[in-house]
CSV table of C-alpha atoms and ligand atoms in Angstrom, one decimal:
chain,number,residue,atom,x,y,z
A,16,MET,CA,-10.2,-32.5,-86.3
A,17,LYS,CA,-8.4,-35.8,-87.1
A,18,VAL,CA,-4.6,-35.5,-86.8
A,19,ILE,CA,-1.8,-37.9,-87.4
A,20,LEU,CA,1.6,-37.3,-85.8
A,21,PHE,CA,4.3,-38.9,-87.8
A,22,GLY,CA,8.1,-39.1,-87.2
A,23,ALA,CA,11.0,-41.2,-86.0
A,24,PRO,CA,10.8,-42.9,-82.6
A,25,GLY,CA,11.7,-40.2,-80.0
A,26,CYS,CA,10.9,-37.3,-82.3
A,27,GLY,CA,8.5,-36.0,-79.6
A,28,LYS,CA,5.1,-37.1,-81.0
A,29,GLY,CA,3.9,-37.9,-77.5
A,30,SER,CA,4.8,-34.5,-76.1
A,31,GLN,CA,3.2,-32.7,-79.1
A,32,ALA,CA,0.1,-34.9,-78.7
A,33,LYS,CA,-0.3,-33.8,-75.0
A,34,LEU,CA,0.0,-30.1,-75.9
A,35,ILE,CA,-2.6,-30.5,-78.7
A,36,THR,CA,-5.0,-32.3,-76.4
A,37,LYS,CA,-4.7,-29.4,-74.0
A,38,ASP,CA,-5.4,-26.7,-76.6
A,39,PHE,CA,-7.9,-28.5,-78.9
A,40,GLY,CA,-9.6,-30.9,-76.6
A,41,ILE,CA,-9.1,-34.0,-78.8
A,42,PRO,CA,-7.7,-37.2,-77.3
A,43,GLN,CA,-4.3,-38.7,-77.9
A,44,ILE,CA,-4.3,-42.2,-79.2
A,45,SER,CA,-0.8,-43.7,-78.7
A,46,THR,CA,-0.6,-47.2,-80.1
A,47,GLY,CA,2.6,-47.8,-78.1
A,48,ASP,CA,0.9,-46.8,-74.9
A,49,ILE,CA,-2.1,-49.0,-75.7
A,50,LEU,CA,0.2,-52.0,-76.4
A,51,ARG,CA,2.2,-51.4,-73.2
A,52,GLU,CA,-1.0,-51.4,-71.2
A,53,HIS,CA,-2.0,-54.8,-72.8
A,54,ILE,CA,1.5,-56.1,-71.9
A,55,ALA,CA,1.1,-54.9,-68.3
A,56,ASN,CA,-2.3,-56.6,-68.1
A,57,GLN,CA,-0.9,-59.7,-69.9
A,58,THR,CA,-3.9,-59.8,-72.3
A,59,GLU,CA,-3.8,-62.0,-75.4
A,60,ILE,CA,-2.7,-59.0,-77.4
A,61,GLY,CA,-0.1,-58.2,-74.7
A,62,LYS,CA,1.4,-61.6,-74.9
A,63,VAL,CA,1.9,-61.4,-78.7
A,64,ALA,CA,3.1,-57.8,-78.6
A,65,GLU,CA,5.6,-58.2,-75.7
A,66,SER,CA,8.4,-60.1,-77.4
A,67,LEU,CA,7.9,-58.3,-80.7
A,68,ILE,CA,8.2,-54.9,-79.1
A,69,ASN,CA,11.2,-55.9,-76.9
A,70,ASN,CA,12.9,-57.0,-80.1
A,71,GLY,CA,12.3,-53.7,-81.9
A,72,GLN,CA,9.8,-55.3,-84.3
A,73,LEU,CA,6.3,-54.1,-85.2
A,74,VAL,CA,3.1,-55.9,-84.2
A,75,PRO,CA,1.0,-57.3,-87.1
A,76,ASP,CA,-1.1,-54.7,-89.0
A,77,GLU,CA,-4.4,-56.6,-88.5
A,78,MET,CA,-3.9,-56.4,-84.7
A,79,ILE,CA,-3.0,-52.8,-84.5
A,80,VAL,CA,-5.7,-51.7,-87.0
A,81,GLU,CA,-8.4,-53.5,-84.9
A,82,ILE,CA,-7.1,-51.7,-81.8
A,83,VAL,CA,-7.3,-48.3,-83.5
A,84,LYS,CA,-10.6,-49.0,-85.1
A,85,GLU,CA,-12.2,-49.8,-81.8
A,86,ARG,CA,-10.5,-46.8,-80.0
A,87,ILE,CA,-11.7,-44.2,-82.5
A,88,SER,CA,-15.3,-45.4,-82.4
A,89,LYS,CA,-15.5,-44.3,-78.7
A,90,SER,CA,-17.5,-41.2,-77.9
A,91,ASP,CA,-14.6,-39.1,-76.8
A,92,CYS,CA,-13.3,-39.2,-80.5
A,93,LYS,CA,-16.5,-37.8,-82.0
A,94,ASN,CA,-14.8,-34.3,-82.5
A,95,GLY,CA,-11.5,-35.9,-83.6
A,96,PHE,CA,-8.4,-37.4,-82.3
A,97,ILE,CA,-4.6,-37.4,-82.5
A,98,LEU,CA,-3.0,-40.6,-83.7
A,99,ASP,CA,0.5,-41.0,-82.3
A,100,GLY,CA,2.5,-44.0,-83.6
A,101,PHE,CA,-0.1,-45.1,-86.1
A,102,PRO,CA,-0.1,-45.7,-89.1
A,103,ARG,CA,3.5,-47.0,-89.3
A,104,THR,CA,3.2,-49.1,-92.5
A,105,ILE,CA,1.6,-48.5,-95.9
A,106,GLY,CA,-0.8,-51.4,-95.1
A,107,GLN,CA,-2.0,-49.6,-91.9
A,108,ALA,CA,-2.3,-46.3,-93.8
A,109,GLU,CA,-4.4,-47.9,-96.5
A,110,GLN,CA,-6.7,-49.6,-94.0
A,111,LEU,CA,-7.0,-46.3,-92.0
A,112,SER,CA,-8.1,-44.4,-95.1
A,113,SER,CA,-10.9,-46.9,-95.7
A,114,ILE,CA,-12.1,-46.4,-92.1
A,115,THR,CA,-11.9,-42.6,-91.7
A,116,LYS,CA,-10.7,-39.4,-93.4
A,117,ILE,CA,-7.7,-37.7,-91.8
A,118,ASP,CA,-7.5,-33.8,-91.9
A,119,VAL,CA,-3.7,-33.5,-91.5
A,120,VAL,CA,-0.5,-35.4,-91.0
A,121,ILE,CA,2.2,-33.6,-89.2
A,122,PHE,CA,5.6,-35.0,-89.9
A,123,ILE,CA,8.1,-34.1,-87.1
A,124,ASP,CA,11.5,-34.0,-88.8
A,125,ILE,CA,14.5,-34.9,-86.8
A,126,SER,CA,18.0,-36.3,-87.5
A,127,ILE,CA,18.7,-39.9,-86.8
A,128,ASN,CA,21.7,-39.1,-84.6
A,129,GLU,CA,19.4,-37.1,-82.4
A,130,VAL,CA,16.8,-39.9,-82.4
A,131,GLU,CA,19.5,-42.3,-81.0
A,132,ARG,CA,20.7,-39.8,-78.4
A,133,ARG,CA,17.2,-39.1,-77.2
A,134,ALA,CA,16.2,-42.8,-76.9
A,135,LEU,CA,19.3,-43.8,-75.1
A,136,THR,CA,18.9,-41.0,-72.5
A,137,ARG,CA,15.1,-41.4,-72.0
A,138,ARG,CA,13.8,-42.7,-68.7
A,139,ILE,CA,10.2,-43.2,-67.7
A,140,CYS,CA,8.2,-43.4,-64.5
A,141,PRO,CA,6.7,-46.9,-64.3
A,142,ASP,CA,3.9,-45.5,-62.2
A,143,CYS,CA,2.6,-42.3,-63.8
A,144,GLY,CA,4.3,-42.6,-67.3
A,145,LYS,CA,6.1,-39.3,-67.0
A,146,ILE,CA,9.0,-39.1,-69.4
A,147,PHE,CA,12.5,-37.8,-68.4
A,148,SER,CA,15.6,-37.0,-70.3
A,149,ILE,CA,18.7,-37.7,-68.2
A,150,MET,CA,20.7,-35.7,-70.8
A,151,GLU,CA,18.9,-32.5,-69.9
A,152,LYS,CA,18.6,-33.1,-66.2
A,153,TYR,CA,19.9,-36.2,-64.3
A,154,ALA,CA,17.2,-37.9,-62.3
A,155,GLU,CA,16.7,-41.3,-60.7
A,156,VAL,CA,13.2,-40.9,-59.2
A,157,CYS,CA,10.0,-39.3,-60.6
A,158,ASP,CA,9.4,-35.7,-59.4
A,159,GLU,CA,5.7,-36.3,-59.6
A,160,CYS,CA,5.2,-39.5,-57.7
A,161,GLY,CA,8.6,-40.6,-56.3
A,162,ALA,CA,8.9,-43.9,-58.2
A,163,LYS,CA,12.3,-45.1,-59.3
A,164,LEU,CA,12.7,-44.3,-63.0
A,165,ILE,CA,13.3,-47.1,-65.5
A,166,GLN,CA,14.6,-47.4,-69.1
A,167,ARG,CA,12.1,-48.9,-71.5
A,168,GLU,CA,13.4,-52.3,-72.8
A,169,ASP,CA,13.1,-51.0,-76.3
A,170,ASP,CA,15.2,-47.9,-75.5
A,171,LYS,CA,18.3,-50.0,-75.0
A,172,ARG,CA,21.0,-49.6,-77.7
A,173,GLU,CA,20.6,-52.7,-79.9
A,174,VAL,CA,16.8,-52.3,-79.9
A,175,VAL,CA,16.9,-48.6,-80.7
A,176,ARG,CA,19.0,-49.5,-83.8
A,177,LYS,CA,16.4,-51.9,-85.0
A,178,ARG,CA,13.6,-49.5,-84.3
A,179,VAL,CA,15.4,-46.8,-86.3
A,180,ASP,CA,16.1,-49.2,-89.2
A,181,GLN,CA,12.5,-50.3,-89.3
A,182,TYR,CA,11.3,-46.7,-89.2
A,183,LEU,CA,13.7,-45.7,-92.1
A,184,ALA,CA,12.3,-48.5,-94.2
A,185,GLN,CA,8.8,-47.3,-93.8
A,186,CYS,CA,9.4,-43.5,-93.7
A,187,GLU,CA,9.7,-42.6,-97.4
A,188,PRO,CA,6.8,-44.7,-98.7
A,189,LEU,CA,4.5,-43.3,-96.0
A,190,LEU,CA,5.6,-39.7,-96.6
A,191,LYS,CA,4.8,-40.2,-100.3
A,192,PHE,CA,1.5,-41.8,-99.4
A,193,PHE,CA,0.4,-38.7,-97.3
A,194,LYS,CA,1.8,-36.2,-99.8
A,195,LYS,CA,-0.2,-37.7,-102.6
A,196,ARG,CA,-3.3,-37.3,-100.5
A,197,LYS,CA,-2.3,-33.6,-99.9
A,198,VAL,CA,-2.5,-33.9,-96.1
A,199,LEU,CA,1.2,-33.7,-95.3
A,200,LYS,CA,2.8,-30.8,-93.3
A,201,THR,CA,6.3,-30.9,-92.0
A,202,VAL,CA,7.8,-29.2,-88.9
A,203,LEU,CA,11.3,-29.4,-87.6
A,204,SER,CA,11.8,-30.9,-84.2
A,205,LYS,CA,13.3,-28.2,-82.1
A,206,ASN,CA,15.2,-28.4,-78.8
A,207,SER,CA,12.1,-28.3,-76.6
A,208,PRO,CA,8.5,-29.5,-77.1
A,209,GLU,CA,7.2,-26.0,-76.5
A,210,GLU,CA,9.3,-24.6,-79.4
A,211,THR,CA,8.3,-27.3,-81.8
A,212,TYR,CA,4.7,-26.8,-80.7
A,213,VAL,CA,4.6,-23.2,-81.9
A,214,ASP,CA,4.8,-24.5,-85.5
A,215,VAL,CA,2.4,-27.4,-84.9
A,216,LYS,CA,-0.2,-25.2,-83.4
A,217,GLN,CA,-0.1,-22.8,-86.3
A,218,ILE,CA,-0.7,-25.6,-88.7
A,219,LEU,CA,-3.6,-26.9,-86.7
A,220,LEU,CA,-5.2,-23.5,-86.3
A,221,GLN,CA,-5.2,-23.2,-90.1
A,222,VAL,CA,-6.6,-26.7,-90.6
A,223,HIS,CA,-9.2,-26.0,-88.0
A,224,ALA,CA,-10.3,-22.7,-89.7
A,225,LYS,CA,-10.6,-24.4,-93.1
A,226,ARG,CA,-12.9,-27.1,-91.7
A,227,LYS,CA,-15.4,-24.5,-90.5
B,323,LIG,P1,8.3,-45.0,-80.3
B,323,LIG,O1,7.5,-44.1,-81.1
B,323,LIG,O2,9.2,-44.4,-79.3
B,323,LIG,O3,9.0,-46.0,-81.2
B,323,LIG,P2,5.9,-46.4,-79.4
B,323,LIG,O4,5.6,-46.2,-78.0
B,323,LIG,O5,5.1,-45.6,-80.4
B,323,LIG,O6,7.5,-46.0,-79.5
B,323,LIG,O7,5.9,-47.9,-79.9
B,323,LIG,C1,6.6,-48.9,-79.2
B,323,LIG,C2,6.5,-50.2,-80.0
B,323,LIG,O8,5.1,-50.6,-80.1
B,323,LIG,C3,7.0,-50.1,-81.4
B,323,LIG,O9,8.4,-50.2,-81.5
B,323,LIG,C4,6.2,-51.3,-82.0
B,323,LIG,O10,6.8,-52.5,-81.7
B,323,LIG,C5,4.9,-51.3,-81.3
B,323,LIG,N1,3.9,-50.4,-82.1
B,323,LIG,C6,3.4,-49.2,-81.8
B,323,LIG,N2,2.6,-48.7,-82.7
B,323,LIG,C7,2.6,-49.6,-83.7
B,323,LIG,C8,2.0,-49.7,-85.0
B,323,LIG,N3,1.2,-48.7,-85.5
B,323,LIG,N4,2.2,-50.8,-85.8
B,323,LIG,C9,3.0,-51.8,-85.3
B,323,LIG,N5,3.6,-51.8,-84.1
B,323,LIG,C10,3.4,-50.7,-83.3
């Protein structure tokens, strides 16, 4: 099953992807995580991506499409995958549709106020990648590995604004694009990932049954 998770930054795509992987055994492909890994390793891609990301801008379509194309050709994707953070532009969506056929796009609907609140209170563990919300529970160190938590450069206030503006500019055209192809399903982002996942799972079970 090939799934796209779509929604504003901080809507919880990553948490949903992890729950889907556990239940359906298909890998999560997060373009944000792949880019952050390139930055950590200072690859050619990482060098280009770093300043763009820290400024709340997107990396060029050609670059990201190449990354995704290569990733989905790997053997662990033969039964499907979850795209998290891709496609983000119509150009990316068009190129993706010429590479593969997607079964479902799940749009995680959330208010923009909530997006800003979540991003500003998000902290991550630089070592294991675990995500924390200091709004829900204040923490300074990771409860899994003990590392000091950090705030992503792009979760700082000015950058969050830019990321939200840039998302809003692409959101409607992309929703229209997916709707036209009859693959769009919408769920409301609830208070916890587990609550939201009840709806996500139901959609995926239906899609899964239809494919058989
Ligand atoms: P979030 O979903 O919280 O905005 P991500 O981790 O998905 O964050 O992405 C972080 C940054 O990586 C984005 O703001 C953007 O600069 C870059 N990026 C990720 N995916 C894409 C993509 N599909 N196209 C262009 N840039 C991307």
